[in-house]
XYZ file of N, CA and C in Angstrom:
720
model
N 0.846 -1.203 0.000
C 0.000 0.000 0.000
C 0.880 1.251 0.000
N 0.780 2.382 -1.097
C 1.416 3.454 -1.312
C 1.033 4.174 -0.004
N 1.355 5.712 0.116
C 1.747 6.775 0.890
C 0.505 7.095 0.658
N -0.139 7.631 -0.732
C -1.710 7.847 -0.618
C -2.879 7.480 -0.421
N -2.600 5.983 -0.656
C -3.312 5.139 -0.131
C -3.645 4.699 1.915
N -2.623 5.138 1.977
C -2.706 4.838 3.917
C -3.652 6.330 4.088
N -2.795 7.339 3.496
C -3.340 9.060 4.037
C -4.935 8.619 3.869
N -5.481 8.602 2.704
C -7.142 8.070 2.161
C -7.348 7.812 3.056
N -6.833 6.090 3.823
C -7.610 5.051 4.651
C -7.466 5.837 6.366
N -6.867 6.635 6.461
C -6.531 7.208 7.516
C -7.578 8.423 7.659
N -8.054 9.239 6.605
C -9.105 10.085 6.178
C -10.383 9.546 6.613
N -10.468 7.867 5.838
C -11.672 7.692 5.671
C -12.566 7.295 7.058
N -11.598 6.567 7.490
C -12.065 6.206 9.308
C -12.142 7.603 9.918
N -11.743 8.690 9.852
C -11.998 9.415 10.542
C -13.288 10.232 9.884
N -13.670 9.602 9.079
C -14.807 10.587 8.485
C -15.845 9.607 8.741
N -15.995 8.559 8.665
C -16.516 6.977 9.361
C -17.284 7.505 10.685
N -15.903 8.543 11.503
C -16.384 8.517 13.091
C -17.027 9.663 12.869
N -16.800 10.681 12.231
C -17.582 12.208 12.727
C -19.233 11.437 11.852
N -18.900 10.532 11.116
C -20.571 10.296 11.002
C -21.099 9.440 12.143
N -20.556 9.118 12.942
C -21.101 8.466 14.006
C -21.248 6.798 14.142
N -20.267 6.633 13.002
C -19.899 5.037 12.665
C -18.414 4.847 13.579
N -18.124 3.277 12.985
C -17.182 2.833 13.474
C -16.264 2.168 12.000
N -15.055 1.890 11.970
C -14.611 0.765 11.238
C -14.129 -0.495 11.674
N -13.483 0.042 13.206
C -13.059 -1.172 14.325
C -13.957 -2.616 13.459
N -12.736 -2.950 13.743
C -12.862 -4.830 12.791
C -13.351 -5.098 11.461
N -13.187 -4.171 10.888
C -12.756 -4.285 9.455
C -11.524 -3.677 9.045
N -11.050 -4.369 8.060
C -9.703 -4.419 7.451
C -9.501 -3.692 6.584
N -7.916 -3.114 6.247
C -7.749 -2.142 5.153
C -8.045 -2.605 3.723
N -8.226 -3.688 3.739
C -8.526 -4.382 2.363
C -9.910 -4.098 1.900
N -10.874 -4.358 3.089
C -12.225 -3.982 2.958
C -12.407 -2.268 2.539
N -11.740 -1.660 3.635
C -12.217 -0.219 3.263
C -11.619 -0.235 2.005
N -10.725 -0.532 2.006
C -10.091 -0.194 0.308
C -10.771 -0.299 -1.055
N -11.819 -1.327 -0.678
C -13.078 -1.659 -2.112
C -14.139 -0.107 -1.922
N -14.014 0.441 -0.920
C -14.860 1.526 -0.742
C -14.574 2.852 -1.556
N -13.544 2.899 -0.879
C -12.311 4.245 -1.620
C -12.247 4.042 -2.966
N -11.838 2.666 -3.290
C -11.740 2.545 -5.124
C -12.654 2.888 -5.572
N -13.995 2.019 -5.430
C -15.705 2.953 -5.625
C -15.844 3.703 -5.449
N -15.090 4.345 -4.975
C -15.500 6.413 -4.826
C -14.591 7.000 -5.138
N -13.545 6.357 -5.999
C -12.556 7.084 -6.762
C -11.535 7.889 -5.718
N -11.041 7.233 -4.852
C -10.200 7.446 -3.745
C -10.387 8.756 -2.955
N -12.024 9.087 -2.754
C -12.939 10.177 -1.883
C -12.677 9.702 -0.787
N -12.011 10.062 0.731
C -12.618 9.097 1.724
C -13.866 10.136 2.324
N -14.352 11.244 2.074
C -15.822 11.764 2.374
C -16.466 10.487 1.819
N -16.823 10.362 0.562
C -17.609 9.451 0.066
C -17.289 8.332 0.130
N -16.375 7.678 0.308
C -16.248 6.311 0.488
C -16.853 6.204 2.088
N -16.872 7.163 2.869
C -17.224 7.025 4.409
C -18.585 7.036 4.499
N -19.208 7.404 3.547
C -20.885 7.712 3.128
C -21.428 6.293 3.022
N -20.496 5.855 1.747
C -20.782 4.553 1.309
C -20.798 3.175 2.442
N -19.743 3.534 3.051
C -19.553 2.594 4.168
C -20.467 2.346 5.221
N -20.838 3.632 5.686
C -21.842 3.867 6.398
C -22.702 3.533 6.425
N -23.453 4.095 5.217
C -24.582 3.088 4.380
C -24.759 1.640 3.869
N -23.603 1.250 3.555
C -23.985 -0.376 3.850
C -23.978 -0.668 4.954
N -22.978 -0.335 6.055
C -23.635 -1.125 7.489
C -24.780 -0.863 8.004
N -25.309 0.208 7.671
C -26.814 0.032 8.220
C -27.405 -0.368 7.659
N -27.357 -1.010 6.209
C -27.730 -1.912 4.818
C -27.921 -3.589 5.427
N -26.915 -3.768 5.396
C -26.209 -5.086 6.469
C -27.295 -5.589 7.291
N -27.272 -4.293 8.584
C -27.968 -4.926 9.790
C -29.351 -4.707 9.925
N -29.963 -3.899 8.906
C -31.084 -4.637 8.609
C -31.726 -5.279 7.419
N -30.769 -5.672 6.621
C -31.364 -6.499 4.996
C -30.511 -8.014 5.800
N -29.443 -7.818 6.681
C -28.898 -9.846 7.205
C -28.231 -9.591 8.608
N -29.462 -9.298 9.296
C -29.223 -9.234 10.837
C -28.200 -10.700 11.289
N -28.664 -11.747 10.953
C -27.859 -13.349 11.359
C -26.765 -12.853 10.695
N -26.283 -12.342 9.424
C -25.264 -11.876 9.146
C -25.061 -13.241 7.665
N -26.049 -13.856 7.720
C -26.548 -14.432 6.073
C -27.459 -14.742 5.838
N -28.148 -15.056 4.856
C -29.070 -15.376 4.527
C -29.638 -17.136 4.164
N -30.614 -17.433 4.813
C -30.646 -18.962 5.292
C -31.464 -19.327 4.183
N -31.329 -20.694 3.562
C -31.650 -21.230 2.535
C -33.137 -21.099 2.567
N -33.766 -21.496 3.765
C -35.646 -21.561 4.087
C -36.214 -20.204 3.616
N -34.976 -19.061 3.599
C -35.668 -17.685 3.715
C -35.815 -17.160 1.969
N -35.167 -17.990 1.215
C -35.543 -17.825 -0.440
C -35.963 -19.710 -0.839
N -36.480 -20.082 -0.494
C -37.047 -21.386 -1.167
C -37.302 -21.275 -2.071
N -38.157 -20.417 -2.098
C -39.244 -20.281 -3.854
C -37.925 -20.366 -5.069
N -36.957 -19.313 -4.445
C -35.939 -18.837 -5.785
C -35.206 -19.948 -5.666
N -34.747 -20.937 -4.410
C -33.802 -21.972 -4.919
C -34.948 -23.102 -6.071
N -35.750 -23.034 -5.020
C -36.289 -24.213 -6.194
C -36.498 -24.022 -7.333
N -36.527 -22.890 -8.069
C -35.947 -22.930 -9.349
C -34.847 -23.365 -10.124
N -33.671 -23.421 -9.608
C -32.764 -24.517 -9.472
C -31.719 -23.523 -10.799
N -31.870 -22.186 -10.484
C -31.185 -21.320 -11.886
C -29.619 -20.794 -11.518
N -29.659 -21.302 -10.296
C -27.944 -20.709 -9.885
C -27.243 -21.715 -9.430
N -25.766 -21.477 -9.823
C -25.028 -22.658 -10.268
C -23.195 -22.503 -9.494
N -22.622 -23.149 -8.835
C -21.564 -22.170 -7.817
C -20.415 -23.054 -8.450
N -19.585 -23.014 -8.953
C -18.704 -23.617 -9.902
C -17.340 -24.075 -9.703
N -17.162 -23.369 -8.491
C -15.856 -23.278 -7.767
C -14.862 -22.341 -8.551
N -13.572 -21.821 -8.198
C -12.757 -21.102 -8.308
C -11.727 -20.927 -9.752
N -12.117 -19.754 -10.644
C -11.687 -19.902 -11.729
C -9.594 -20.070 -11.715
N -9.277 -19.613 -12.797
C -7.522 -19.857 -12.913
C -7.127 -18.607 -12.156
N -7.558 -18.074 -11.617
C -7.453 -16.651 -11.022
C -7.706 -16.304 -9.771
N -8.380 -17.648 -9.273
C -9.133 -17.614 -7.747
C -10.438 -17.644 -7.583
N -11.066 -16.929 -8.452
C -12.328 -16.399 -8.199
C -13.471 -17.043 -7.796
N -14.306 -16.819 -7.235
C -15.458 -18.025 -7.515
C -16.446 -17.470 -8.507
N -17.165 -18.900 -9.439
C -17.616 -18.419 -10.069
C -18.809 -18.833 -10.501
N -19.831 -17.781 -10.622
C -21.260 -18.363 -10.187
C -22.535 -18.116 -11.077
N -22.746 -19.300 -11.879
C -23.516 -19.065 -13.179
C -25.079 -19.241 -13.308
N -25.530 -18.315 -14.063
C -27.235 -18.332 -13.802
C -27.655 -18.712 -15.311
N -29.105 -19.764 -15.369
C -29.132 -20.285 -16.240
C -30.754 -19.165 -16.328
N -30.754 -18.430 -17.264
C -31.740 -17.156 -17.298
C -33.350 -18.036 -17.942
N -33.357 -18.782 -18.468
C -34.533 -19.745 -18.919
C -35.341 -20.265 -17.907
N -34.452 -20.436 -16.777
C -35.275 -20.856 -15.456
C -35.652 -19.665 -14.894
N -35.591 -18.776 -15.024
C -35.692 -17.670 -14.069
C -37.117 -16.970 -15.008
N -38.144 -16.403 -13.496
C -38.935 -15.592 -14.099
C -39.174 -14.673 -12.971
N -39.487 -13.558 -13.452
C -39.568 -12.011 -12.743
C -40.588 -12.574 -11.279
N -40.193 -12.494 -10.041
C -40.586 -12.843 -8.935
C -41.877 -11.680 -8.302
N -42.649 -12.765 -8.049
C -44.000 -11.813 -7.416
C -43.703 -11.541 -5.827
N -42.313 -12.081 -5.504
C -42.083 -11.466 -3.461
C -40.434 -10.736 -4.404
N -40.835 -9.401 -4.033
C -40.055 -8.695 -4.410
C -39.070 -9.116 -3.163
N -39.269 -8.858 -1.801
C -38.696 -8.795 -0.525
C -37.903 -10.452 -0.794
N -38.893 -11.064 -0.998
C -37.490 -12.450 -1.248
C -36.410 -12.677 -2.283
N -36.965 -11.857 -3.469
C -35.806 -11.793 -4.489
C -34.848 -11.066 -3.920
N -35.122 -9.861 -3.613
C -33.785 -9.060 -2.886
C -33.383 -10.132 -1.863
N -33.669 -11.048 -1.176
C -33.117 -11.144 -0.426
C -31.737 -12.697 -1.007
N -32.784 -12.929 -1.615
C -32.313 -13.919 -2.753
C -30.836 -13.288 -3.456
N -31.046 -12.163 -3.672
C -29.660 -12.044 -4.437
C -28.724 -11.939 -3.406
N -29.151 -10.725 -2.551
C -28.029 -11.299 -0.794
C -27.321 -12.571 -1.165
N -27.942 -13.756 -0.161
C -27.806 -14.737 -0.517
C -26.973 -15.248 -1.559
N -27.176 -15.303 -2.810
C -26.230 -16.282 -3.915
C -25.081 -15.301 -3.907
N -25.255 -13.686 -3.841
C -23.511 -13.033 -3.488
C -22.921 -13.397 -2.506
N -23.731 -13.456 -1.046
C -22.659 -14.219 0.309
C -22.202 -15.557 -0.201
N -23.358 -16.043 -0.491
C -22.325 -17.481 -0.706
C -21.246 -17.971 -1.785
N -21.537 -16.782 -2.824
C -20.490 -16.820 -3.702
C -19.391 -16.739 -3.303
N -19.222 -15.690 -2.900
C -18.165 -14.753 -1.947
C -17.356 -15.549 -0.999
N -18.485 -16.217 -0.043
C -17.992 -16.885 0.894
C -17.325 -18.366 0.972
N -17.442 -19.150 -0.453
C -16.843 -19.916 -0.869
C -15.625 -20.158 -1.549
N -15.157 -18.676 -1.559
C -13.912 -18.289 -1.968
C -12.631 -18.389 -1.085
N -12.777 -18.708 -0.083
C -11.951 -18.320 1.312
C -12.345 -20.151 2.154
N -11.071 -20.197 2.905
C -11.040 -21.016 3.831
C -11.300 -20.027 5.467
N -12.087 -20.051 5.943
C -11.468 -19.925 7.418
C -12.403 -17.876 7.327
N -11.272 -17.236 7.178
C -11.302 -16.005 7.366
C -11.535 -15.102 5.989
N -12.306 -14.347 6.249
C -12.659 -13.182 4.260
C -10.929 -12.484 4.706
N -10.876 -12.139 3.732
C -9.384 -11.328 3.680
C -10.427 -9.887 3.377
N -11.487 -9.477 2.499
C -12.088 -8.444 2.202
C -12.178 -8.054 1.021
N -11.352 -8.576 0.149
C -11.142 -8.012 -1.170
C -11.030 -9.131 -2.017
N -11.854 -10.141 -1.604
C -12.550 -11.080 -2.651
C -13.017 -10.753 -3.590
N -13.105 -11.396 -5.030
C -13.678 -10.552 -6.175
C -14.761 -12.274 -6.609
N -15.853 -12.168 -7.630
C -16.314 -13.271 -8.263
C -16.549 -12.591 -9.548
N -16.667 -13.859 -10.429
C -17.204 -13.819 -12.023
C -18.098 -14.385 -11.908
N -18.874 -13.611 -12.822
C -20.704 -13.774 -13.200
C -20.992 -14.445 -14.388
N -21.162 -15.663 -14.520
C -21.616 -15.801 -16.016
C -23.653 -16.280 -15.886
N -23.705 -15.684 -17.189
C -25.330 -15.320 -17.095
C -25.275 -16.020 -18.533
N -25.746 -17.257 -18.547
C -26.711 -17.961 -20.096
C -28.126 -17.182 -19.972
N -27.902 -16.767 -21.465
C -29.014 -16.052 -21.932
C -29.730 -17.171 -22.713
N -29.366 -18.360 -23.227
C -29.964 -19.414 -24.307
C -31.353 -19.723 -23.800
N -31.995 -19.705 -24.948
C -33.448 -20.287 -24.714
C -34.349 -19.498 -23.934
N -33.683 -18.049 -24.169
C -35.002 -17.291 -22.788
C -36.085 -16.739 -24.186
N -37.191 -16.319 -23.261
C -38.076 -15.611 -23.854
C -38.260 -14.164 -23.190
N -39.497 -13.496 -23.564
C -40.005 -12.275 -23.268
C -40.463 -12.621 -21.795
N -40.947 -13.773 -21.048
C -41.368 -14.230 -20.125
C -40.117 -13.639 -18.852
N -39.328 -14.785 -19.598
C -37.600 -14.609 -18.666
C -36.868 -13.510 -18.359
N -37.476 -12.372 -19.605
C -37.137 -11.144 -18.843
C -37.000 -10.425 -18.298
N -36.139 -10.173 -16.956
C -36.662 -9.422 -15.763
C -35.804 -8.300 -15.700
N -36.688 -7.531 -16.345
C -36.016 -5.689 -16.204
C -35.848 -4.763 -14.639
N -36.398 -5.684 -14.154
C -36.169 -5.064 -12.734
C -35.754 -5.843 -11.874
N -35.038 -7.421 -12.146
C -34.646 -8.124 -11.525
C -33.244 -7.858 -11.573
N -32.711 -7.749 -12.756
C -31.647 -7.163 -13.326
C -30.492 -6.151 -12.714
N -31.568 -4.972 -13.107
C -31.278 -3.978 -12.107
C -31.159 -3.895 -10.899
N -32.243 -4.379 -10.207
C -31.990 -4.603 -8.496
C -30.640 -5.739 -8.455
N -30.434 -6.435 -9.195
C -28.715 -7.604 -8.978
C -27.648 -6.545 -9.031
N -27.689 -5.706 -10.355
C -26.187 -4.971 -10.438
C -26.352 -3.176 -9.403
N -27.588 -3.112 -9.140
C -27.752 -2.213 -7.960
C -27.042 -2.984 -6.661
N -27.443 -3.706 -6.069
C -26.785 -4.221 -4.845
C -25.238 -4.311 -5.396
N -25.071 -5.083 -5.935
C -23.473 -5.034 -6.731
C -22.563 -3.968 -6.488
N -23.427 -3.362 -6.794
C -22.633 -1.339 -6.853
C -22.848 -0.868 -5.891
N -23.870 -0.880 -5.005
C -23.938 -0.013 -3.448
C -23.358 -0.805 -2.419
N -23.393 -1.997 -2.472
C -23.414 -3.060 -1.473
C -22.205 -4.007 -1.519
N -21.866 -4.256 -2.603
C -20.652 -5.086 -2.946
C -19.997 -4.847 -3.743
N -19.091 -3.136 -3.483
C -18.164 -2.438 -4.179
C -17.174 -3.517 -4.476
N -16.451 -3.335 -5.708
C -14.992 -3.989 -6.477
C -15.434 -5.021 -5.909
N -16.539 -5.829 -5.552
C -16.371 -7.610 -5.581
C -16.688 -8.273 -6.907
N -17.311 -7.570 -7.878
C -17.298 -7.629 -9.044
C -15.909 -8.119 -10.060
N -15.549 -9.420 -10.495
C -14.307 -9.310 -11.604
C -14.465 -9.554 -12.831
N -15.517 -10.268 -13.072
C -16.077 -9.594 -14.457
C -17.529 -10.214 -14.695
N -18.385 -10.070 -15.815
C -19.986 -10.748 -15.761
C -19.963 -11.280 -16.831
N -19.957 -12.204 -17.581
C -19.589 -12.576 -19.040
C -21.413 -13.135 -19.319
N -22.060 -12.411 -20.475
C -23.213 -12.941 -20.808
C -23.143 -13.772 -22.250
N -23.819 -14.665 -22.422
C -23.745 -15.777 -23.246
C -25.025 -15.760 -24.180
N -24.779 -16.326 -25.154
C -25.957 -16.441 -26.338
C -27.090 -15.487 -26.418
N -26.527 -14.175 -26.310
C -27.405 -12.795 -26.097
C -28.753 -13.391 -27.456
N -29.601 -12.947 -27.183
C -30.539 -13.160 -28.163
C -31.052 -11.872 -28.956
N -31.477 -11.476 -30.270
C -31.634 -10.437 -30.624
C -32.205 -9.534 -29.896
N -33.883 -10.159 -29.249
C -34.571 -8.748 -28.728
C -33.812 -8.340 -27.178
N -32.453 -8.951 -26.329
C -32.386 -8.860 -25.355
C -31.462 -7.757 -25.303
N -31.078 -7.510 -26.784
C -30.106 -6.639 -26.890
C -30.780 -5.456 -26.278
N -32.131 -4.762 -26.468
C -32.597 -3.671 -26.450
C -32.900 -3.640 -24.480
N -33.339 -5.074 -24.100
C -32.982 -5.184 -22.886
C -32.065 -4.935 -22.620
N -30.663 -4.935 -22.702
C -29.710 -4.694 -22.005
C -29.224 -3.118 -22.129
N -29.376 -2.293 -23.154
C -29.420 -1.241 -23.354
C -30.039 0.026 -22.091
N -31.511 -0.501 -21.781
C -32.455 -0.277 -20.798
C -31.357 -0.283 -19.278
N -30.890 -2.103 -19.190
C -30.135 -1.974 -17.951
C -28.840 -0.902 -17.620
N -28.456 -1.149 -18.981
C -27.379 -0.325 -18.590
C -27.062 1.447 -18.501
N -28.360 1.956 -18.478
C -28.647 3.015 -17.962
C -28.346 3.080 -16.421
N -28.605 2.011 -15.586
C -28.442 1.698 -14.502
C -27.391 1.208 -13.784
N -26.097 1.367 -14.719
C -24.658 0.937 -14.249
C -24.017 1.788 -14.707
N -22.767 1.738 -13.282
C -21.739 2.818 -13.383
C -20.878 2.554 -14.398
N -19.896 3.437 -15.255
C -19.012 3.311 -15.999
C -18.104 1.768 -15.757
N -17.508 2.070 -14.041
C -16.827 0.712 -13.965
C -17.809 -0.998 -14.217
N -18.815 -0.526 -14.050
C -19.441 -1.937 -13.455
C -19.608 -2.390 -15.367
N -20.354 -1.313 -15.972
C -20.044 -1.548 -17.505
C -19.069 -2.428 -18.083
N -17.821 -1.958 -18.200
C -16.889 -1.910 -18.088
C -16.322 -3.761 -18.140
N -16.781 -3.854 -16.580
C -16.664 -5.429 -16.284
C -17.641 -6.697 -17.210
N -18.629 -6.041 -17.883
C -19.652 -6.753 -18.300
C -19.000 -6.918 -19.749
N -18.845 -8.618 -20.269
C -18.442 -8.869 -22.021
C -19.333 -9.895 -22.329
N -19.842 -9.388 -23.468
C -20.860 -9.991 -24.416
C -20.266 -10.860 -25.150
N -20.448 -12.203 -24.891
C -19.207 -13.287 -25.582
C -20.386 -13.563 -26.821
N -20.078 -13.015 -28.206
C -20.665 -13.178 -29.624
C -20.178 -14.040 -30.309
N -18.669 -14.219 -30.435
C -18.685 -14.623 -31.069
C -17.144 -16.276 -30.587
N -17.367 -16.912 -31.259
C -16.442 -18.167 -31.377
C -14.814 -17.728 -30.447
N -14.383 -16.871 -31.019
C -13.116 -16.193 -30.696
C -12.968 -15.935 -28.945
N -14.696 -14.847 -28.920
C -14.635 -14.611 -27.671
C -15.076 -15.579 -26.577
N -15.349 -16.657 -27.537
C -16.400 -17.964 -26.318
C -14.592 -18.769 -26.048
N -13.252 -18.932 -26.862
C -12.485 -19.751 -26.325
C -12.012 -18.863 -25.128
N -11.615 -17.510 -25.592
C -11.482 -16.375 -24.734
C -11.882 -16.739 -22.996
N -13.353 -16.796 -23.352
C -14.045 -16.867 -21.987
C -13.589 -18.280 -21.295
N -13.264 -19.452 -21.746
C -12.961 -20.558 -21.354
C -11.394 -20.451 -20.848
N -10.095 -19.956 -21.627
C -9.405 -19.938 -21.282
C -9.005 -19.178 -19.263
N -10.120 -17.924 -20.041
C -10.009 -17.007 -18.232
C -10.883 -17.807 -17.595
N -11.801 -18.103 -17.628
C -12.797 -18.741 -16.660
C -11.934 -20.161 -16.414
N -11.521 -21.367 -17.123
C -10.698 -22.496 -16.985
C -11.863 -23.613 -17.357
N -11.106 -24.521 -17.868
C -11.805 -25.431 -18.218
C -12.530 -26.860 -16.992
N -11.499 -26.191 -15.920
C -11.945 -27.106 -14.676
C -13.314 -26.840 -13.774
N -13.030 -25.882 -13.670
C -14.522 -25.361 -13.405
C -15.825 -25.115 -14.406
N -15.716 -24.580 -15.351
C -16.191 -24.644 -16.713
C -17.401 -26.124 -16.969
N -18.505 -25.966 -16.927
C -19.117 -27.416 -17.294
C -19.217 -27.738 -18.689
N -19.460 -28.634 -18.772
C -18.868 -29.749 -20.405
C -19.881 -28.560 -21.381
N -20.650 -28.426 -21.387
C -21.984 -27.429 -22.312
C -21.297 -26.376 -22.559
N -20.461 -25.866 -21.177
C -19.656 -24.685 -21.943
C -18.313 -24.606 -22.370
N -17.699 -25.869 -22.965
C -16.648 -26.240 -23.198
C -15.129 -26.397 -21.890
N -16.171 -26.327 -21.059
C -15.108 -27.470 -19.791
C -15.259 -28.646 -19.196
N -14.679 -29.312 -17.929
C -14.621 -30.382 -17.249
C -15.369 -30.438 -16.756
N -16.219 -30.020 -15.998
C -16.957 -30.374 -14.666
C -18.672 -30.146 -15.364
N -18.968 -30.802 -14.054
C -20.397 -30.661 -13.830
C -20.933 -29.424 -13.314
N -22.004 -29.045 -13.905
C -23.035 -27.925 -13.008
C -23.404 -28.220 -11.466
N -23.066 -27.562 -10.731
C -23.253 -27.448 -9.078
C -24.166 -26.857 -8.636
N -25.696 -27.117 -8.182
C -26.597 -25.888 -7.764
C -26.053 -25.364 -6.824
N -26.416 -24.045 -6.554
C -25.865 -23.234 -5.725
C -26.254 -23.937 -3.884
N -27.230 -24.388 -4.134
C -28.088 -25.326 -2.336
C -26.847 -25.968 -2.216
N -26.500 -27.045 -3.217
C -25.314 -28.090 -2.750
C -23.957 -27.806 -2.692
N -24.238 -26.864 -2.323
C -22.406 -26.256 -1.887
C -22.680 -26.126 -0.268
N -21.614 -26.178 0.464
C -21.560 -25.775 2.097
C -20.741 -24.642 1.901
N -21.365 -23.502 2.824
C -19.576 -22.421 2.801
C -20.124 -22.477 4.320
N -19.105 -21.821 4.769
C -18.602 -20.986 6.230
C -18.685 -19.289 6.501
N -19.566 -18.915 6.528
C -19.582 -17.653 6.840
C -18.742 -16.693 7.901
């Protein structure tokens, strides 16, 4: 960590306290995803911080989210936990054909909680270091106008961006379909430059070995030109 980087983190806790927060037991690694999201502000990164812990303790008072408390969304059976790409990452794939726009808004949000902690949290033995990152891959194949959820969407890469600064390492979407293009256009009114940025539209042949090489073929299931099997997200254990 550079000279400007400590001054920031040294800023930002103290701007943490005149808001009447704390940082005590979180790590410089953690605040550090804050500061990067706010373009090394510690006013605003102390805003941000702030605001997720009171985000936190009342959207996952237990401090996760328990499988009984999204049933409806597991039993759809659309999220997939893959284990750790060539890079570390974990990586956690949604099959968009199963998925349809949810009538308990309060459980979808809580639902996405959920498949990010446990993404997240399957990345690590023992202890978070803080500056865990995951890859998103999203199959678009076989959806319809049904499967489209314009506000499901948004509320995923909203939490993403307020809630789980730089845990983002990249979102790779698959077999985009013509009309989803104009969908995604819509979403991305709703994402920051960086989060953009992270998102690649794998079109074509070139970019699908692309995606296999970074993602790895070990984790990778046979459909998408790797080794392994699809994992629902239920049959994984992590450690919180």
């Amino acid at each position: 960590m550079d000279t400007n980087q400590e001054i920031a983190l040294t800023q930002m806790r103290k701007s943490v306290e005149k808001l009447g927060s704390s940082t005590e037991s979180y790590g410089e690694k953690t605040l550090m995803r804050f500061l990067i999201a706010r373009s090394m502000n510690p006013e605003k990164a102390a805003k941000m911080f702030c605001q997720w812990k009171k985000w936190r303790a009342e959207m996952v008072p237990l401090g996760y989210i328990t499988d009984s408390e999204v049933a409806d969304e597991l039993a759809a059976e659309k999220i997939y936990l893959q284990g750790l790409s060539k890079n570390g990452h974990p990586v956690v794939m949604v099959k968009s054909n199963k998925h349809f726009p949810s009538k308990d808004q309060v459980q979808f949000k809580k639902f996405v909680v959920h498949l990010l902690d446990k993404t997240i949290a399957s990345s690590f033995n023992g202890r978070e270091t803080g500056n865990e990152k995951l890859i998103g891959v999203v199959d678009l194949q076989h959806i319809t106008y049904n499967n489209a959820d314009l506000r499901g969407l948004i509320t995923g890469f909203q939490f993403l961006q307020a809630y789980y600064p730089e845990r983002l390492a990249a979102c790779y979407l698959l077999h985009m379909p013509q009309f989803f293009v104009t969908v995604w256009k819509f979403v991305c009114r709703f994402l920051d430059k960086a989060t953009q940025e992270k998102v690649r539209i794998v079109t074509s042949e070139e970019q699908m070995q692309e995606f296999i090489r970074e993602v790895g073929e070990d984790v990778l299931p046979e459909e998408y030109g790797g080794r392994a099997k699809l994992v629902l997200l239920q049959n994984v254990t992590v450690n919180y």
